[in-house]
Amino acid sequence: MNDVAAYAEDLQIAGFAETTIKTYTYLLSRVDFELPGTMRDAKSWLATRRKTVCAASLCVDVRALKSYSSWWAKEWGKADPLAELRHPKQPTAAPGRIADEDDLERMLQYLRNSSRHPNNARDYAIVMLLKYTGMRRSEAARLNVEHIDIENRRITVAPGKNGEARIIPLHSAVERALLKYLLHSRAEHRHSGLPALWLGRDVGLSPNGIDRVFRRVSDTLNFETRITTHQLRRRFAKTWVQDGGTDDTLMFIAGWRSATMPGRYRAEAKAELAGQQYERIFKSQPQTANAKPGPKRLVPVLRDGETKWVRR
């Protein structure tokens, strides 16, 4: 077993998310120097990478290098050669697209009719769960039946990206969708004895399987832009801050460790409110077809080889 394989094994034992382990080991396999290398090795490789990737991706590269270097130093009892390696500066990114409300309602209406597709009851429960919990797709995929506590109206989210379990409320609309799925389509499934909450053809749904659900319905309904699981997570966060929810409780519900994440959605909510107030204060309205033309203005026109100013 080489050092990277041993490193990945130790991350797995420590409870790191599978996606994090795969990302780090993939990046480590692409470096052009012998790991862990020196500061100069790391900086030269990162400088080359910067020509083709954004600052956010470069930060992931740095995290992978620093994580491995720290592990290597402890494993071999040596000084960490990349301890002083710094993350590149990057602008604070605005939250991405939020699911279109009309498209989301069309999706839910389509899935309510379970006769249209054999998995619609399951898929409706998945969409409702993500809409009202802001859960990550990987967290939703890891849910077992035992994690749903109908009596106490709560859901236990198993440790995931941040290594911590959490308990979140069970919305009444999600409860109804789950009960319909659990008592009918799941109970009749040939693999109903499996612990996984979401059953596929032969096994529990993977995160990619949940993505395929959203792609299938988006394509069936001919959405101009597909709805994704992460758009529902962003929608949940934005709704939370707009309706007066606090940052610390949002961090707990969403499973975030960094306070910068709620801050992004709070900034976006302020920007949207500022736009609404601008329209109200300055009465900024788009010009309609029947609106009177505005005053003419001077524009340069070339006539007989000379530039002349005319009103248009």
Coordinates of N, CA and C in Angstrom, one line a residue, residues 30-34 36-53 58 61-62 65 82 85-86:
R30 N -2.5 13.8 -9.3 CA -2.2 14.6 -10.5 C -1.0 15.5 -10.2
V31 N -0.4 15.6 -9.0 CA 0.7 16.4 -8.8 C 1.9 15.9 -9.6
D32 N 2.8 16.9 -10.0 CA 4.0 16.5 -10.8 C 5.2 16.4 -10.0
F33 N 5.1 16.2 -8.6 CA 6.3 16.1 -7.8 C 6.0 15.0 -6.8
E34 N 7.1 14.5 -6.1 CA 7.0 13.4 -5.1 C 6.4 14.0 -3.8
P36 N 5.4 14.4 0.1 CA 4.6 15.7 0.1 C 5.2 16.9 -0.5
G37 N 6.5 16.7 -0.9 CA 7.2 17.8 -1.6 C 7.6 18.9 -0.7
T38 N 8.1 20.0 -1.3 CA 8.5 21.2 -0.6 C 7.6 22.3 -0.9
M39 N 7.8 23.4 -0.2 CA 7.0 24.6 -0.5 C 7.1 25.0 -1.9
R40 N 8.4 25.0 -2.4 CA 8.6 25.4 -3.8 C 7.9 24.4 -4.8
D41 N 7.9 23.1 -4.5 CA 7.2 22.1 -5.3 C 5.7 22.5 -5.4
A42 N 5.2 22.7 -4.2 CA 3.7 22.9 -4.1 C 3.3 24.2 -4.8
K43 N 4.1 25.3 -4.6 CA 3.8 26.6 -5.2 C 3.9 26.5 -6.7
S44 N 4.9 25.9 -7.2 CA 5.1 25.8 -8.7 C 4.0 25.0 -9.3
W45 N 3.5 23.9 -8.7 CA 2.4 23.1 -9.2 C 1.1 24.0 -9.2
L46 N 0.9 24.7 -8.1 CA -0.3 25.5 -8.0 C -0.3 26.7 -9.0
A47 N 0.9 27.2 -9.2 CA 1.0 28.3 -10.2 C 0.6 27.8 -11.6
T48 N 1.0 26.6 -11.9 CA 0.6 26.0 -13.2 C -0.9 25.7 -13.2
R49 N -1.4 25.2 -12.1 CA -2.9 24.9 -12.0 C -3.7 26.2 -12.2
R50 N -3.2 27.3 -11.6 CA -4.0 28.5 -11.6 C -4.3 29.0 -13.0
K51 N -3.5 28.6 -14.0 CA -3.7 29.0 -15.4 C -5.0 28.3 -16.0
T52 N -5.4 27.3 -15.4 CA -6.6 26.5 -15.9 C -7.8 26.4 -15.0
V53 N -7.6 26.7 -13.7 CA -8.7 26.6 -12.8 C -9.0 27.9 -12.1
L58 N -8.6 26.2 -6.8 CA -7.2 26.2 -6.3 C -7.2 26.0 -4.8
D61 N -7.3 22.4 -4.1 CA -6.0 21.8 -4.3 C -5.1 22.1 -3.0
V62 N -5.1 23.3 -2.5 CA -4.3 23.6 -1.3 C -4.8 22.8 -0.1
L65 N -3.4 19.3 -0.5 CA -1.9 19.2 -0.3 C -1.6 19.3 1.2
L82 N 4.6 21.6 4.4 CA 3.6 22.5 3.8 C 2.8 23.2 4.9
L85 N 1.9 26.8 3.9 CA 1.2 27.0 2.6 C -0.1 27.7 2.8
R86 N -0.3 28.8 2.1 CA -1.5 29.6 2.3 C -2.6 29.4 1.2

